[in-house]
Coordinates of N, CA and C and ligand atoms in Angstrom, one line a residue:
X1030 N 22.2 31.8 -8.3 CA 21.5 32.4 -7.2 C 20.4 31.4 -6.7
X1031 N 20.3 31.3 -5.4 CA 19.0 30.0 -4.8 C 18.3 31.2 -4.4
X1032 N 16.8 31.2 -4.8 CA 15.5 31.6 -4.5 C 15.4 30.8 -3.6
X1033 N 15.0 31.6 -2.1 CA 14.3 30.8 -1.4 C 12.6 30.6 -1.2
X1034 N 12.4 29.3 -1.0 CA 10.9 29.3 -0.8 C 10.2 30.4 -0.4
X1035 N 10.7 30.8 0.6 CA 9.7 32.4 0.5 C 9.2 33.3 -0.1
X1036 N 10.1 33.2 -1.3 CA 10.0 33.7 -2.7 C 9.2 33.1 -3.8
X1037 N 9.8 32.1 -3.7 CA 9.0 31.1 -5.2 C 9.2 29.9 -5.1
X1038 N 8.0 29.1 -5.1 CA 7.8 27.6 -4.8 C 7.2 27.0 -5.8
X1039 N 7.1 25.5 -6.1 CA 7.2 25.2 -7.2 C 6.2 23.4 -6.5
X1040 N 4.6 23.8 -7.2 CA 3.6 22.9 -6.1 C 3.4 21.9 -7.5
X1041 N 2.7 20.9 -7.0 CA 2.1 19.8 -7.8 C 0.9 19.1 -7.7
X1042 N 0.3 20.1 -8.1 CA -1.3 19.3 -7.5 C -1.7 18.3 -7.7
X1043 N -1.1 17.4 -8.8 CA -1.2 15.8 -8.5 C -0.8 15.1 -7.3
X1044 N 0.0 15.6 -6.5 CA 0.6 14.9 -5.8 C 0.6 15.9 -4.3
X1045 N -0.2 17.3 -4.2 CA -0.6 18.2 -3.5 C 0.6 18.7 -2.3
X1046 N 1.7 18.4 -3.3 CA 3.0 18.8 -2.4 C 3.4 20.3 -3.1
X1047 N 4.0 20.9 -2.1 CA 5.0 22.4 -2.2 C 6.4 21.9 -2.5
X1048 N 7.3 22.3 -3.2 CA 8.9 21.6 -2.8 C 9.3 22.3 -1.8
X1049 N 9.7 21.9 -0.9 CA 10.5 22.1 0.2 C 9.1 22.4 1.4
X1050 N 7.6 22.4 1.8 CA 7.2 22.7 2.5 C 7.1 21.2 2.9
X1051 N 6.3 21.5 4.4 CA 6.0 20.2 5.4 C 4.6 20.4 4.7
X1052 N 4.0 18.7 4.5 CA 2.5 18.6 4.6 C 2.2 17.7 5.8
X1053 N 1.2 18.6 6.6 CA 0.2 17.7 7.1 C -0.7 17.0 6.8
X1054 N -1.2 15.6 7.1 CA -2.1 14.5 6.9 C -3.1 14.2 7.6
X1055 N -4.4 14.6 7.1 CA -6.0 14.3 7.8 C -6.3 12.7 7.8
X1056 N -5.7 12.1 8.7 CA -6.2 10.4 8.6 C -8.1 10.2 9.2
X1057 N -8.6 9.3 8.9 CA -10.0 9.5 9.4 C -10.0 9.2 10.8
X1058 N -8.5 8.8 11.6 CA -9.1 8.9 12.9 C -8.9 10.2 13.5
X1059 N -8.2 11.3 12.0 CA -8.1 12.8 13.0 C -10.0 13.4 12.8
X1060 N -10.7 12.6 12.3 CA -11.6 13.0 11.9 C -12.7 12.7 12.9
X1061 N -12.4 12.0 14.1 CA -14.1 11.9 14.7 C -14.5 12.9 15.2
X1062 N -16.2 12.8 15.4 CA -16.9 13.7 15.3 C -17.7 14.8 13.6
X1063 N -16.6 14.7 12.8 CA -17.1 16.1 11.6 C -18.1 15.3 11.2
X1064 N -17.6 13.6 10.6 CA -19.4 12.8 10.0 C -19.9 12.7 10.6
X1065 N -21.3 13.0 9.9 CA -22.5 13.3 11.1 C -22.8 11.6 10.9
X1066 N -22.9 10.7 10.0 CA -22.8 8.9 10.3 C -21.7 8.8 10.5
X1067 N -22.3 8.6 11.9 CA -20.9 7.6 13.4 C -21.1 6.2 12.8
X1068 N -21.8 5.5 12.8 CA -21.7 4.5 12.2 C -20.9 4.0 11.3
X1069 N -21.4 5.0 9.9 CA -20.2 4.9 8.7 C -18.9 5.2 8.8
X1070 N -18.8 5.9 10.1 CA -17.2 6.4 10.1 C -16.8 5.2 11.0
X1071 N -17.5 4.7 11.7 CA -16.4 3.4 12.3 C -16.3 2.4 11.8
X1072 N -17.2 2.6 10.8 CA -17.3 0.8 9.9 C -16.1 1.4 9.2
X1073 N -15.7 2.6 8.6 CA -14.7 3.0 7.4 C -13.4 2.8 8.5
X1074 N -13.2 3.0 9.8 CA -12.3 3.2 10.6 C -11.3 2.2 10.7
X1075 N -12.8 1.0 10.9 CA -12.2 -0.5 11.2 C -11.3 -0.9 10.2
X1076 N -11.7 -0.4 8.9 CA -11.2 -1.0 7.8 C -9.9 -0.3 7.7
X1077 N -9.5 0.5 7.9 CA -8.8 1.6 7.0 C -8.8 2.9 7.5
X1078 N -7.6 3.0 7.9 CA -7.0 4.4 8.7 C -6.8 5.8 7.3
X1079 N -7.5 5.4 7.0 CA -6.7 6.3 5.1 C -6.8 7.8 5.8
X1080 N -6.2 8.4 4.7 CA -5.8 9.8 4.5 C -6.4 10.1 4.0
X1081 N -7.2 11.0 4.2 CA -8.9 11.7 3.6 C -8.2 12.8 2.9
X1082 N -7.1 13.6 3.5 CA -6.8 15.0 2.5 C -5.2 15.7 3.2
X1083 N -4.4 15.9 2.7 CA -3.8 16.7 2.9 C -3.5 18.4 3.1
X1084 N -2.2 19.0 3.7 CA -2.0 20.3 3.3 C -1.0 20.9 3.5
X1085 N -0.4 21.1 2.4 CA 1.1 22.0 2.2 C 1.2 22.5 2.8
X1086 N 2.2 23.5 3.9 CA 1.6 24.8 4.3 C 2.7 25.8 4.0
X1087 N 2.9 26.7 3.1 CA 3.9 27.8 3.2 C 3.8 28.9 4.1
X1088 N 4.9 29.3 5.0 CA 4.6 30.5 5.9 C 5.7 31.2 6.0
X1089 N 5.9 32.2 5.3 CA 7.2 32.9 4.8 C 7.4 33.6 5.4
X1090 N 6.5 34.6 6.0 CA 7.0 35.3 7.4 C 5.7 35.6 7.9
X1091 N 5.9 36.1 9.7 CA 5.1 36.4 10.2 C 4.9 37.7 10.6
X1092 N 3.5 38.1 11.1 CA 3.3 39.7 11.1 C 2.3 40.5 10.2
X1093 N 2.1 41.6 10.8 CA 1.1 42.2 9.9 C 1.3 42.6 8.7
X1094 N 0.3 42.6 7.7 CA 0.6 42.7 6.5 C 1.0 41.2 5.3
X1095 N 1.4 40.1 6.7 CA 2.1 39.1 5.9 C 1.4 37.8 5.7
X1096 N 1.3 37.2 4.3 CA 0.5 36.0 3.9 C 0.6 34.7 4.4
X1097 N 0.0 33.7 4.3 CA 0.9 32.5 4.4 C -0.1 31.9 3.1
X1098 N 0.2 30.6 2.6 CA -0.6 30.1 1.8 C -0.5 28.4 2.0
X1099 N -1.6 28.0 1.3 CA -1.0 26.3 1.2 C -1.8 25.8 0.5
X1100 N -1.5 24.4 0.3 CA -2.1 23.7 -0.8 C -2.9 22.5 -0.8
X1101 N -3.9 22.6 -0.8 CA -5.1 21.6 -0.1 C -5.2 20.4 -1.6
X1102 N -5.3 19.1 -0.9 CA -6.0 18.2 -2.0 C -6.3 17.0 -1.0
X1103 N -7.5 16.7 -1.1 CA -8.7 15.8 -0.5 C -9.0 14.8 -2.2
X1104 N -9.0 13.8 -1.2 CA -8.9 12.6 -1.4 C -10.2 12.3 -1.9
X1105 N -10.8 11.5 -3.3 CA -12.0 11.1 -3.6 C -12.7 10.2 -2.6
X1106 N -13.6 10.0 -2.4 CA -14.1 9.0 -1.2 C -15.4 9.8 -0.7
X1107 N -16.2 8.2 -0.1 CA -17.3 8.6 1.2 C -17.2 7.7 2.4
X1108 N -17.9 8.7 3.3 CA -18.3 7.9 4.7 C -20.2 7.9 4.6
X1109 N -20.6 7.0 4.6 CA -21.7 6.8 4.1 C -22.3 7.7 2.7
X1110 N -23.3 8.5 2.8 CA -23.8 9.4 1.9 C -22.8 10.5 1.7
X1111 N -21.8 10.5 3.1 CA -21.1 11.7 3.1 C -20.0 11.8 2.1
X1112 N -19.5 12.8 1.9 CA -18.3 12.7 0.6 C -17.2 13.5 1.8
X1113 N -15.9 12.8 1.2 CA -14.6 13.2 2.0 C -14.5 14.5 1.9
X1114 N -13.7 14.8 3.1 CA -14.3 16.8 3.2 C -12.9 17.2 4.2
X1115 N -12.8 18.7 4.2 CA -11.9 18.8 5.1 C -13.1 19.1 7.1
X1116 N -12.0 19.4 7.6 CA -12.8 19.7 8.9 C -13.9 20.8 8.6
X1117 N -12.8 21.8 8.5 CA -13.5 22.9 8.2 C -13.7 23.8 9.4
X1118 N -13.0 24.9 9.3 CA -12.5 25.9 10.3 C -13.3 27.6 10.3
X1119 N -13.2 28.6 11.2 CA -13.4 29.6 11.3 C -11.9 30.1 11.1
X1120 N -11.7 31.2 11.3 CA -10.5 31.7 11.7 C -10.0 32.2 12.7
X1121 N -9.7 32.0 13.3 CA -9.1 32.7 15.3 C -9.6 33.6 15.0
X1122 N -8.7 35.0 13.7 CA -9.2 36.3 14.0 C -10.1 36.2 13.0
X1123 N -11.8 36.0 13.4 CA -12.6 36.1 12.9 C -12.9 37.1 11.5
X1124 N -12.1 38.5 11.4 CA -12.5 39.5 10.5 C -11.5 38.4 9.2
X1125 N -10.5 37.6 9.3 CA -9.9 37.4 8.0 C -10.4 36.8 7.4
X1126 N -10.1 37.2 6.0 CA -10.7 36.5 4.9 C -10.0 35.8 4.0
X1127 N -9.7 35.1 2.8 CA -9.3 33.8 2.5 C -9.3 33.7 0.8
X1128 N -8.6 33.9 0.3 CA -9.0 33.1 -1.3 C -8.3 32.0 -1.7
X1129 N -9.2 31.1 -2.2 CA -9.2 29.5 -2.6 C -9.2 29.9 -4.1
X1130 N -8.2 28.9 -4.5 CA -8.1 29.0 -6.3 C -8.0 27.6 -6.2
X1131 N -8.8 26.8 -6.9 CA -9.4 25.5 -7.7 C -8.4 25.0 -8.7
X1132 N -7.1 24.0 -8.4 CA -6.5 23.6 -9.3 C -6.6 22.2 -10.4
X1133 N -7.1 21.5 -9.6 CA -7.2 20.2 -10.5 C -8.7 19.7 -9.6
X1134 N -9.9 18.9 -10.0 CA -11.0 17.8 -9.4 C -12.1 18.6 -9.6
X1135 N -13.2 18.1 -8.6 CA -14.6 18.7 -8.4 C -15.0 18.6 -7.5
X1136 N -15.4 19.7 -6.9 CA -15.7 19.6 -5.5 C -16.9 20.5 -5.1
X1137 N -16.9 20.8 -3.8 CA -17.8 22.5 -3.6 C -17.3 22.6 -2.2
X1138 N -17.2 23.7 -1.9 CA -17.1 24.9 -0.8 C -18.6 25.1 0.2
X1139 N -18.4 24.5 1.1 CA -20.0 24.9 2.5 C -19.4 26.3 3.3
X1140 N -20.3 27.1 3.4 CA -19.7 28.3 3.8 C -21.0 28.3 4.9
X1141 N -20.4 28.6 6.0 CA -21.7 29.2 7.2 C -21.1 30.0 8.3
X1142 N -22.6 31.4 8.0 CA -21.9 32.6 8.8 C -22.2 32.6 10.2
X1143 N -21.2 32.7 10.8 CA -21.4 32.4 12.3 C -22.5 33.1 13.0
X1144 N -23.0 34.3 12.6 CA -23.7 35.0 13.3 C -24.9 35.0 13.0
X1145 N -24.6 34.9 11.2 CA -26.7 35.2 11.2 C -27.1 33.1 10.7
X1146 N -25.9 32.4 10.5 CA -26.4 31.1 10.5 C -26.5 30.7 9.0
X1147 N -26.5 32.0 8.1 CA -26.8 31.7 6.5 C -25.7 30.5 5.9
X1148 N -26.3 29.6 5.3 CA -25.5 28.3 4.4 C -25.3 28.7 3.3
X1149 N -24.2 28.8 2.5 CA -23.9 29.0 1.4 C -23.1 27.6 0.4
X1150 N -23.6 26.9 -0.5 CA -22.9 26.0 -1.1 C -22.5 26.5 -2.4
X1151 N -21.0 26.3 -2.7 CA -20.7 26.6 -4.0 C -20.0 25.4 -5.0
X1152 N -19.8 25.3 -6.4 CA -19.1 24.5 -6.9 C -17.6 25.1 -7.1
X1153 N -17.0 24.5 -6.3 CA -15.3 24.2 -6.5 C -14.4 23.4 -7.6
X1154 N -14.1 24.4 -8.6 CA -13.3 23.0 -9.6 C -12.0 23.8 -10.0
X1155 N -11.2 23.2 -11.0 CA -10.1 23.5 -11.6 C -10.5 24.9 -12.1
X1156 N -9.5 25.9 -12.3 CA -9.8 27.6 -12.5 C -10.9 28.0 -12.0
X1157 N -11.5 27.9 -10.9 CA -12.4 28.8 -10.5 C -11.7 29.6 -9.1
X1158 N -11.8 30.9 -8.3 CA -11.8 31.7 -7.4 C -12.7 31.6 -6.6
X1159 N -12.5 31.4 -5.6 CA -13.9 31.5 -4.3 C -13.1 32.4 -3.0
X1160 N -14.0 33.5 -3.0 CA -13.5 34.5 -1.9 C -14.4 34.0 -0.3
X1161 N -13.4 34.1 0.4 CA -14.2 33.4 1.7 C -14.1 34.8 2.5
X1162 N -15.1 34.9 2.8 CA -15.6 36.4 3.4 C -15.3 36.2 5.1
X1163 N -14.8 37.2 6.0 CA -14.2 37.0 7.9 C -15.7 36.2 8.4
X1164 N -15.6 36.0 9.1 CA -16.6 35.6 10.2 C -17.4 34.2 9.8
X1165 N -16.9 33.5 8.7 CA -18.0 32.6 8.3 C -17.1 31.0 8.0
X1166 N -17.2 30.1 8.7 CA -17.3 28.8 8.4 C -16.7 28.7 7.3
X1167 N -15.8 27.7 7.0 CA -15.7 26.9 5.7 C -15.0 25.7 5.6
X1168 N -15.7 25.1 4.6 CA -15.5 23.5 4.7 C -15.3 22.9 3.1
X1169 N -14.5 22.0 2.8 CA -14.0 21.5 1.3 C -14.7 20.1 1.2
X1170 N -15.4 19.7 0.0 CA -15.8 18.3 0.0 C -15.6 18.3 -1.8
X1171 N -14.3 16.7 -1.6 CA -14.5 16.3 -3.1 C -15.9 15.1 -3.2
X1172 N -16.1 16.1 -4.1 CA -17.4 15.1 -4.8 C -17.1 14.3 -6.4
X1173 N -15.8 14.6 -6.9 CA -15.6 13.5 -8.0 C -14.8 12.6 -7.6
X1174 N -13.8 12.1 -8.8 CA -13.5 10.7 -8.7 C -11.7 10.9 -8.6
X1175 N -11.5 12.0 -8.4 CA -10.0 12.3 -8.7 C -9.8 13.1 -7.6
X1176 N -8.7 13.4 -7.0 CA -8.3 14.1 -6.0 C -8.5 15.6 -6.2
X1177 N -9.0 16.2 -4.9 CA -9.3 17.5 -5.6 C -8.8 18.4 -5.0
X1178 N -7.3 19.5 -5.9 CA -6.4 20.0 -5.1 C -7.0 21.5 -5.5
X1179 N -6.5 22.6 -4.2 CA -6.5 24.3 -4.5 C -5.4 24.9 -3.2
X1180 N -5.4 25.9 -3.9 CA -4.5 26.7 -2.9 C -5.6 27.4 -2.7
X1181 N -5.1 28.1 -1.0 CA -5.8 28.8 -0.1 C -4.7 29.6 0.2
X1182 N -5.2 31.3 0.3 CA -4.0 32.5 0.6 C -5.0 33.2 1.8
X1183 N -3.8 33.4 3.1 CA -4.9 34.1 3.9 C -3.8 34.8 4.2
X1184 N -4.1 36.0 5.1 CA -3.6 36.2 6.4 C -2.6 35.8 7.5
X1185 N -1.7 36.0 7.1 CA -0.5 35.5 8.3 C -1.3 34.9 10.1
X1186 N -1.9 36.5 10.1 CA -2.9 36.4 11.5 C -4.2 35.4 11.4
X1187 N -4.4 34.9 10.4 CA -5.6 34.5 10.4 C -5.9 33.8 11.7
X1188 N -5.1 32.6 11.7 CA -5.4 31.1 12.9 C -6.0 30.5 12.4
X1189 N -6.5 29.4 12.7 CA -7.1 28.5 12.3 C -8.0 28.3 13.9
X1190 N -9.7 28.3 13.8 CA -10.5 27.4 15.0 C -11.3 26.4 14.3
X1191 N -10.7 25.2 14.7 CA -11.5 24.3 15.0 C -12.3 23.7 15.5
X1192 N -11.6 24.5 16.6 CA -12.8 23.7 18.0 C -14.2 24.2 17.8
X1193 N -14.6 25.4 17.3 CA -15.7 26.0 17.2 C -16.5 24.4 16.1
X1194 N -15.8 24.1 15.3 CA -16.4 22.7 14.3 C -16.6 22.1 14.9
X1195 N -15.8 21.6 15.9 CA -15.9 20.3 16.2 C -16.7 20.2 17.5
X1196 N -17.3 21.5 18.1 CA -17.7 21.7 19.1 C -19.6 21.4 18.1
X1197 N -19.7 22.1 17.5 CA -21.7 22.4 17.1 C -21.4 22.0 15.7
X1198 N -20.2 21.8 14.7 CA -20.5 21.1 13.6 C -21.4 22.1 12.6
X1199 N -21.1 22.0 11.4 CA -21.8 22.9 10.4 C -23.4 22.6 10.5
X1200 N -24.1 23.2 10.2 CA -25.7 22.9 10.1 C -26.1 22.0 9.1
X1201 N -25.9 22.2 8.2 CA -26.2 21.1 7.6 C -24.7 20.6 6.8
X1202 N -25.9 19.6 5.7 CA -24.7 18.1 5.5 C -24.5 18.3 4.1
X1203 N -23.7 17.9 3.1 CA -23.9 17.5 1.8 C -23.7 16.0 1.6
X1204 N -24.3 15.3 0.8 CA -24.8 14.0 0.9 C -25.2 13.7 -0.5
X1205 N -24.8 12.5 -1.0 CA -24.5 12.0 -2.0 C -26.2 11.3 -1.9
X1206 N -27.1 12.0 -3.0 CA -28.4 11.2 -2.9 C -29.0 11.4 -4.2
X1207 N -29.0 9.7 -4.7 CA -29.4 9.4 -6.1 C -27.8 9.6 -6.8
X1208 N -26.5 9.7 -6.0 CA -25.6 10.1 -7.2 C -25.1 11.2 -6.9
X1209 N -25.7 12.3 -6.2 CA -26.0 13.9 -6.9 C -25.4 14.6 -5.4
X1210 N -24.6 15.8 -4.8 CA -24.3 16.0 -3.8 C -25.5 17.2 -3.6
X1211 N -26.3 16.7 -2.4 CA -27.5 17.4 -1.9 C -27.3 17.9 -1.0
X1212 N -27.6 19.1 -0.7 CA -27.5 19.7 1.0 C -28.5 19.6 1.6
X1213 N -28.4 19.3 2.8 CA -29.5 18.9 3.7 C -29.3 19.1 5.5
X1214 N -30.6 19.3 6.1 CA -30.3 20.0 7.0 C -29.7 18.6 8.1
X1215 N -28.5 18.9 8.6 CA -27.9 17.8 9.8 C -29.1 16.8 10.3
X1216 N -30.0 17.8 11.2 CA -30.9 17.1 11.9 C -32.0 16.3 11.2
X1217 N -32.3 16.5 10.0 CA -33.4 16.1 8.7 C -32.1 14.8 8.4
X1218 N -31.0 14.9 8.1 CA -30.3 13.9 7.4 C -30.3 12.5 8.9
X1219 N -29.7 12.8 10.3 CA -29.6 12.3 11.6 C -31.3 11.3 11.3
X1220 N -32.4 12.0 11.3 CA -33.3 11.3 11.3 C -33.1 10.4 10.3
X1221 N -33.4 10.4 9.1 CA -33.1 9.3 8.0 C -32.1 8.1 8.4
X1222 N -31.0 8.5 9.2 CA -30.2 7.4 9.3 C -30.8 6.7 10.4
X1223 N -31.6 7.1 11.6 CA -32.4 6.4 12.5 C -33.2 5.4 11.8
X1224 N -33.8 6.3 10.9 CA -35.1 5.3 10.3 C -35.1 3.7 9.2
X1225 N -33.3 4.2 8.9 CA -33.3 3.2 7.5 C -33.1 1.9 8.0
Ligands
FE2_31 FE1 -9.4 29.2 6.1

């Protein structure tokens, strides 16, 4: 008897593939605009088209009631202070919410609520759960040295918006300073890069 993928799939977080799903590929030129150093991202651009992160995507069926899931792994790396990250989306239908399960790396989760503006940073690693609550921003940054894979389960209806990111960008940054991934506010980090 063949199981079909809709049923049961069989992923590899080394290698951040599903068998039998399509993965899409985040190259840094799908990326202008999210680093807030323009600079850093065209000095990285000139060099090197690379593939900042991937994502599996399973979608078994569509409609209410129905999941889809997929399988994220971002790439070790920086664009200046910044560490490689995904875009980082809302949801079309704002009320859905999201759980991320932490398979292999080290990372953390920027969470920002559209309405009241609150920043939330969490540490993302191998077995941990992070529930992503409707209406709020979220964005993936690996901060170790190894690729850093998780599955994300949402909502069939969810959608994905981007444009809202790519339009005003999260408030603030996380930023590799002394070593250490710091959060800091966009426009406090923007100044520093003027001054150095
Ligand atoms: Fe999401």
């Amino acid at each position: 008897m063949t199981i079909p993928l809709e049923q049961l799939a069989h992923f590899d977080p080394l290698t951040g593939t599903v068998a039998g799903a399509a993965v899409t590929k985040r190259r840094l030129s799908d990326m202008r605009g999210f680093f807030a150093d323009e600079a850093a991202y065209e000095t990285a651009l000139a060099k090197d088209d690379t593939v900042l992160y991937t994502l599996a995507s399973v979608e078994p069926a569509q409609g209410e009631g129905q999941l889809y899931y997929g399988l994220g792994m971002i790439m070790p790396g920086h664009i200046g202070a910044e560490y490689f990250m995904t875009k980082g989306h809302y949801h079309a239908w704002r009320p859905a919410a999201e759980v991320y399960i932490g398979l292999s790396g080290e990372g953390l989760m920027l969470f920002e609520h559209e309405t009241s503006g609150e920043t939330r940073l969490l540490p993302f690693t191998a077995n941990s759960v992070i529930y992503v609550p409707g209406f709020t921003a979220h964005r993936t940054l690996n901060t170790g040295d190894v690729p850093l894979s998780y599955l994300g389960i949402y909502p069939a209806a969810a959608g994905h918006d981007y444009g809202a990111i790519a339009e005003r960008n999260f408030k603030k940054v996380v930023v590799a300073v002394d070593g250490q991934p710091t959060l800091m506010e966009r426009e406090a980090f923007l100044e520093k890069l003027e001054i150095r």
